[in-house]
Every structure is written in C-alpha cells, then in structure tokens.
C-alpha cells in the first residue's frame, strides 16, 4: 500500500516545482504591487513595505509598521487630501487631480516600478475605505508602463 501512495504522489508536481505557478505578476517583467491597510499585521509575503501617506497613521509604532520606506512625496498633497475628505462624492475628481500630482514624481514612480519588477511591493495606507483610497490610484499608475 505505501508503494501505491508514492506512485500517486509522483503523478503530481511537487509544491516546490509548482510554486512559480502561484506567483502573480513577476512573469514577463510585470510589476507585482498590492495595497494593504497599515493596521493589518505585516506579513513576509508583503515584500517591500512602503507607507504612502503624508501623515503618520494614528496608533501605529514604527516597529509595528515594519516599513522599508515612507514615501511622503508620492502621497496626495495636504490640500487635495483635505478637499477630498470634505466630500467623498468627489472621488472621480480626486483621482484625476491625484494623477496630475503624480506626474511631477515621475523619477520616484519609475524607481518604485523597477523595484516591483524585482520583488513584491506593498503600498500601505491608513484610509478606512478599501475601495476608494489613494493607494489604489497609485497602484494603477505604477502598473501602467
């Protein structure tokens, strides 16, 4: 009976051999970028962890944040952030204005894109809404070549 199990096991590829099939995005030089709230615990699968907020998140210590970098310059400007928070229905306009701000940060965006082609990059944000936040806009901009 043990010989039969071994025979069945050989019919499938080993976890080590098939692990590459589960890795998203790094094939063909595509950037591997994800977003995550800073309040979620760090995970080794996060790769390069970059906070993309201008303000330090309330209640988070630096050791708990486990950051590789704090990218203040690619966060929305204080004026844009305050303008959007006055009325969340301005989401479409916020996206357009934030993209315009990001054009001035082309060298920093390209460096982040290059890093994401080599390893996973996790953009950390403090916003409560996981569907409407600047990290999602930034991820979309970074994924475009």
PDB file of C-alpha atoms in Angstrom:
ATOM      1  CA  UNK A   1       0.000   0.000   0.000  1.00  0.00           C
ATOM      2  CA  UNK A   2       2.742   2.566   0.732  1.00  0.00           C
ATOM      3  CA  UNK A   3       4.161   1.961  -2.762  1.00  0.00           C
ATOM      4  CA  UNK A   4       0.810   2.885  -4.249  1.00  0.00           C
ATOM      5  CA  UNK A   5       0.718   6.212  -2.391  1.00  0.00           C
ATOM      6  CA  UNK A   6       4.199   7.044  -3.585  1.00  0.00           C
ATOM      7  CA  UNK A   7       3.125   6.283  -7.148  1.00  0.00           C
ATOM      8  CA  UNK A   8       0.126   8.605  -6.824  1.00  0.00           C
ATOM      9  CA  UNK A   9       2.277  11.348  -5.311  1.00  0.00           C
ATOM     10  CA  UNK A  10       4.635  11.218  -8.300  1.00  0.00           C
ATOM     11  CA  UNK A  11       1.740  11.907 -10.648  1.00  0.00           C
ATOM     12  CA  UNK A  12       1.542  15.481  -9.369  1.00  0.00           C
ATOM     13  CA  UNK A  13       4.258  18.108  -9.394  1.00  0.00           C
ATOM     14  CA  UNK A  14       5.854  18.847  -6.062  1.00  0.00           C
ATOM     15  CA  UNK A  15       4.947  22.035  -4.183  1.00  0.00           C
ATOM     16  CA  UNK A  16       8.423  23.405  -4.833  1.00  0.00           C
ATOM     17  CA  UNK A  17       8.084  22.811  -8.583  1.00  0.00           C
ATOM     18  CA  UNK A  18       4.626  24.330  -8.893  1.00  0.00           C
ATOM     19  CA  UNK A  19       5.169  27.323  -6.580  1.00  0.00           C
ATOM     20  CA  UNK A  20       6.069  29.522  -9.549  1.00  0.00           C
ATOM     21  CA  UNK A  21       2.573  28.956 -10.941  1.00  0.00           C
ATOM     22  CA  UNK A  22       1.084  30.686  -7.902  1.00  0.00           C
ATOM     23  CA  UNK A  23       3.332  33.757  -8.035  1.00  0.00           C
ATOM     24  CA  UNK A  24       1.426  36.543  -9.756  1.00  0.00           C
ATOM     25  CA  UNK A  25       2.751  39.279 -11.957  1.00  0.00           C
ATOM     26  CA  UNK A  26       6.530  38.813 -11.987  1.00  0.00           C
ATOM     27  CA  UNK A  27       6.395  36.943 -15.247  1.00  0.00           C
ATOM     28  CA  UNK A  28       7.407  38.985 -18.281  1.00  0.00           C
ATOM     29  CA  UNK A  29       8.654  41.869 -16.121  1.00  0.00           C
ATOM     30  CA  UNK A  30       5.219  42.880 -14.887  1.00  0.00           C
ATOM     31  CA  UNK A  31       5.136  44.834 -11.632  1.00  0.00           C
ATOM     32  CA  UNK A  32       3.943  42.983  -8.524  1.00  0.00           C
ATOM     33  CA  UNK A  33       2.131  45.620  -6.468  1.00  0.00           C
ATOM     34  CA  UNK A  34      -0.501  45.172  -3.794  1.00  0.00           C
ATOM     35  CA  UNK A  35      -2.226  47.511  -1.355  1.00  0.00           C
ATOM     36  CA  UNK A  36      -2.862  46.941   2.327  1.00  0.00           C
ATOM     37  CA  UNK A  37      -4.049  48.898   5.337  1.00  0.00           C
ATOM     38  CA  UNK A  38      -1.196  49.744   7.690  1.00  0.00           C
ATOM     39  CA  UNK A  39      -3.348  48.460  10.560  1.00  0.00           C
ATOM     40  CA  UNK A  40      -3.175  44.890   9.229  1.00  0.00           C
ATOM     41  CA  UNK A  41      -0.263  42.851  10.601  1.00  0.00           C
ATOM     42  CA  UNK A  42       2.894  42.680   8.489  1.00  0.00           C
ATOM     43  CA  UNK A  43       3.462  39.501   6.532  1.00  0.00           C
ATOM     44  CA  UNK A  44       6.704  38.244   4.967  1.00  0.00           C
ATOM     45  CA  UNK A  45       4.745  37.902   1.697  1.00  0.00           C
ATOM     46  CA  UNK A  46       4.336  41.713   1.667  1.00  0.00           C
ATOM     47  CA  UNK A  47       7.844  42.103   0.289  1.00  0.00           C
ATOM     48  CA  UNK A  48       8.905  45.759   0.195  1.00  0.00           C
ATOM     49  CA  UNK A  49       6.543  47.677   2.513  1.00  0.00           C
ATOM     50  CA  UNK A  50       6.091  51.366   1.686  1.00  0.00           C
ATOM     51  CA  UNK A  51       3.799  53.762   3.535  1.00  0.00           C
ATOM     52  CA  UNK A  52       2.238  56.164   1.016  1.00  0.00           C
ATOM     53  CA  UNK A  53       0.528  58.630   3.387  1.00  0.00           C
ATOM     54  CA  UNK A  54       1.700  62.120   4.306  1.00  0.00           C
ATOM     55  CA  UNK A  55       0.568  61.717   7.894  1.00  0.00           C
ATOM     56  CA  UNK A  56       1.861  59.025  10.215  1.00  0.00           C
ATOM     57  CA  UNK A  57      -1.036  56.633  10.985  1.00  0.00           C
ATOM     58  CA  UNK A  58      -2.593  57.094  14.402  1.00  0.00           C
ATOM     59  CA  UNK A  59      -1.766  54.396  16.931  1.00  0.00           C
ATOM     60  CA  UNK A  60       0.970  52.715  14.861  1.00  0.00           C
ATOM     61  CA  UNK A  61       4.512  52.494  16.206  1.00  0.00           C
ATOM     62  CA  UNK A  62       7.462  52.307  13.846  1.00  0.00           C
ATOM     63  CA  UNK A  63       8.335  48.729  14.854  1.00  0.00           C
ATOM     64  CA  UNK A  64       4.721  47.639  14.350  1.00  0.00           C
ATOM     65  CA  UNK A  65       4.644  49.303  10.919  1.00  0.00           C
ATOM     66  CA  UNK A  66       7.661  47.256   9.776  1.00  0.00           C
ATOM     67  CA  UNK A  67       8.332  49.713   6.944  1.00  0.00           C
ATOM     68  CA  UNK A  68      11.032  49.632   4.343  1.00  0.00           C
ATOM     69  CA  UNK A  69      10.254  53.202   3.308  1.00  0.00           C
ATOM     70  CA  UNK A  70       7.883  56.096   3.959  1.00  0.00           C
ATOM     71  CA  UNK A  71       7.125  57.715   0.596  1.00  0.00           C
ATOM     72  CA  UNK A  72       5.678  61.064   1.634  1.00  0.00           C
ATOM     73  CA  UNK A  73       6.307  62.726  -1.734  1.00  0.00           C
ATOM     74  CA  UNK A  74       4.017  60.403  -3.686  1.00  0.00           C
ATOM     75  CA  UNK A  75       1.116  60.757  -1.255  1.00  0.00           C
ATOM     76  CA  UNK A  76      -1.653  63.209  -2.191  1.00  0.00           C
ATOM     77  CA  UNK A  77      -0.923  66.796  -1.221  1.00  0.00           C
ATOM     78  CA  UNK A  78      -2.406  68.035   2.040  1.00  0.00           C
ATOM     79  CA  UNK A  79      -4.743  70.344   0.102  1.00  0.00           C
ATOM     80  CA  UNK A  80      -6.012  67.522  -2.120  1.00  0.00           C
ATOM     81  CA  UNK A  81      -6.466  65.162   0.814  1.00  0.00           C
ATOM     82  CA  UNK A  82      -8.482  67.723   2.808  1.00  0.00           C
ATOM     83  CA  UNK A  83     -10.537  68.670  -0.257  1.00  0.00           C
ATOM     84  CA  UNK A  84     -11.499  65.041  -0.888  1.00  0.00           C
ATOM     85  CA  UNK A  85     -12.333  64.288   2.754  1.00  0.00           C
ATOM     86  CA  UNK A  86     -14.840  67.147   2.810  1.00  0.00           C
ATOM     87  CA  UNK A  87     -16.964  65.264   0.281  1.00  0.00           C
ATOM     88  CA  UNK A  88     -16.216  61.636  -0.691  1.00  0.00           C
ATOM     89  CA  UNK A  89     -18.536  62.016  -3.701  1.00  0.00           C
ATOM     90  CA  UNK A  90     -15.602  63.857  -5.318  1.00  0.00           C
ATOM     91  CA  UNK A  91     -13.813  60.534  -5.913  1.00  0.00           C
ATOM     92  CA  UNK A  92     -13.628  60.859  -9.724  1.00  0.00           C
ATOM     93  CA  UNK A  93     -12.228  64.384  -9.489  1.00  0.00           C
ATOM     94  CA  UNK A  94      -9.836  63.283  -6.738  1.00  0.00           C
ATOM     95  CA  UNK A  95      -8.429  60.515  -8.977  1.00  0.00           C
ATOM     96  CA  UNK A  96      -7.857  62.964 -11.828  1.00  0.00           C
ATOM     97  CA  UNK A  97      -6.168  65.544  -9.587  1.00  0.00           C
ATOM     98  CA  UNK A  98      -4.015  62.972  -7.800  1.00  0.00           C
ATOM     99  CA  UNK A  99      -2.792  61.556 -11.111  1.00  0.00           C
ATOM    100  CA  UNK A 100      -1.835  65.083 -12.136  1.00  0.00           C
ATOM    101  CA  UNK A 101       0.167  65.455  -8.905  1.00  0.00           C
ATOM    102  CA  UNK A 102       1.888  62.135  -9.540  1.00  0.00           C
ATOM    103  CA  UNK A 103       3.189  63.296 -12.936  1.00  0.00           C
ATOM    104  CA  UNK A 104       5.619  65.555 -11.070  1.00  0.00           C
ATOM    105  CA  UNK A 105       7.034  62.483  -9.269  1.00  0.00           C
ATOM    106  CA  UNK A 106       8.000  60.511 -12.394  1.00  0.00           C
ATOM    107  CA  UNK A 107      11.531  59.527 -11.239  1.00  0.00           C
ATOM    108  CA  UNK A 108      10.258  58.220  -7.897  1.00  0.00           C
ATOM    109  CA  UNK A 109       7.431  56.326  -9.605  1.00  0.00           C
ATOM    110  CA  UNK A 110       9.854  54.727 -12.053  1.00  0.00           C
ATOM    111  CA  UNK A 111      12.151  53.626  -9.216  1.00  0.00           C
ATOM    112  CA  UNK A 112       9.176  52.041  -7.445  1.00  0.00           C
ATOM    113  CA  UNK A 113       8.095  50.355 -10.698  1.00  0.00           C
ATOM    114  CA  UNK A 114      11.578  48.886 -11.134  1.00  0.00           C
ATOM    115  CA  UNK A 115      11.538  47.556  -7.577  1.00  0.00           C
ATOM    116  CA  UNK A 116       8.105  45.990  -8.183  1.00  0.00           C
ATOM    117  CA  UNK A 117       9.507  44.136 -11.205  1.00  0.00           C
ATOM    118  CA  UNK A 118      12.114  42.555  -8.932  1.00  0.00           C
ATOM    119  CA  UNK A 119      10.051  41.893  -5.804  1.00  0.00           C
ATOM    120  CA  UNK A 120       6.539  42.376  -4.448  1.00  0.00           C
ATOM    121  CA  UNK A 121       5.786  45.927  -3.321  1.00  0.00           C
ATOM    122  CA  UNK A 122       3.039  46.554  -0.783  1.00  0.00           C
ATOM    123  CA  UNK A 123       1.636  50.091  -0.683  1.00  0.00           C
ATOM    124  CA  UNK A 124       0.426  50.787   2.839  1.00  0.00           C
ATOM    125  CA  UNK A 125      -2.318  53.294   3.575  1.00  0.00           C
ATOM    126  CA  UNK A 126      -4.370  54.320   6.605  1.00  0.00           C
ATOM    127  CA  UNK A 127      -7.688  55.180   4.915  1.00  0.00           C
ATOM    128  CA  UNK A 128     -10.726  53.238   6.096  1.00  0.00           C
ATOM    129  CA  UNK A 129     -12.285  52.637   2.698  1.00  0.00           C
ATOM    130  CA  UNK A 130     -10.572  49.734   0.896  1.00  0.00           C
ATOM    131  CA  UNK A 131     -12.342  50.569  -2.391  1.00  0.00           C
ATOM    132  CA  UNK A 132     -11.697  54.318  -2.578  1.00  0.00           C
ATOM    133  CA  UNK A 133      -8.261  55.359  -1.441  1.00  0.00           C
ATOM    134  CA  UNK A 134      -5.200  56.924  -2.994  1.00  0.00           C
ATOM    135  CA  UNK A 135      -3.105  53.718  -2.740  1.00  0.00           C
ATOM    136  CA  UNK A 136      -5.387  52.091  -5.324  1.00  0.00           C
ATOM    137  CA  UNK A 137      -4.873  55.020  -7.692  1.00  0.00           C
ATOM    138  CA  UNK A 138      -1.121  54.867  -7.138  1.00  0.00           C
ATOM    139  CA  UNK A 139      -1.068  51.098  -7.780  1.00  0.00           C
ATOM    140  CA  UNK A 140      -2.919  51.619 -11.064  1.00  0.00           C
ATOM    141  CA  UNK A 141      -0.477  54.339 -12.131  1.00  0.00           C
ATOM    142  CA  UNK A 142       2.522  52.154 -11.237  1.00  0.00           C
ATOM    143  CA  UNK A 143       1.180  49.172 -13.166  1.00  0.00           C
ATOM    144  CA  UNK A 144       0.997  51.175 -16.375  1.00  0.00           C
ATOM    145  CA  UNK A 145       4.290  51.045 -18.233  1.00  0.00           C
TER     146      UNK A 145
END
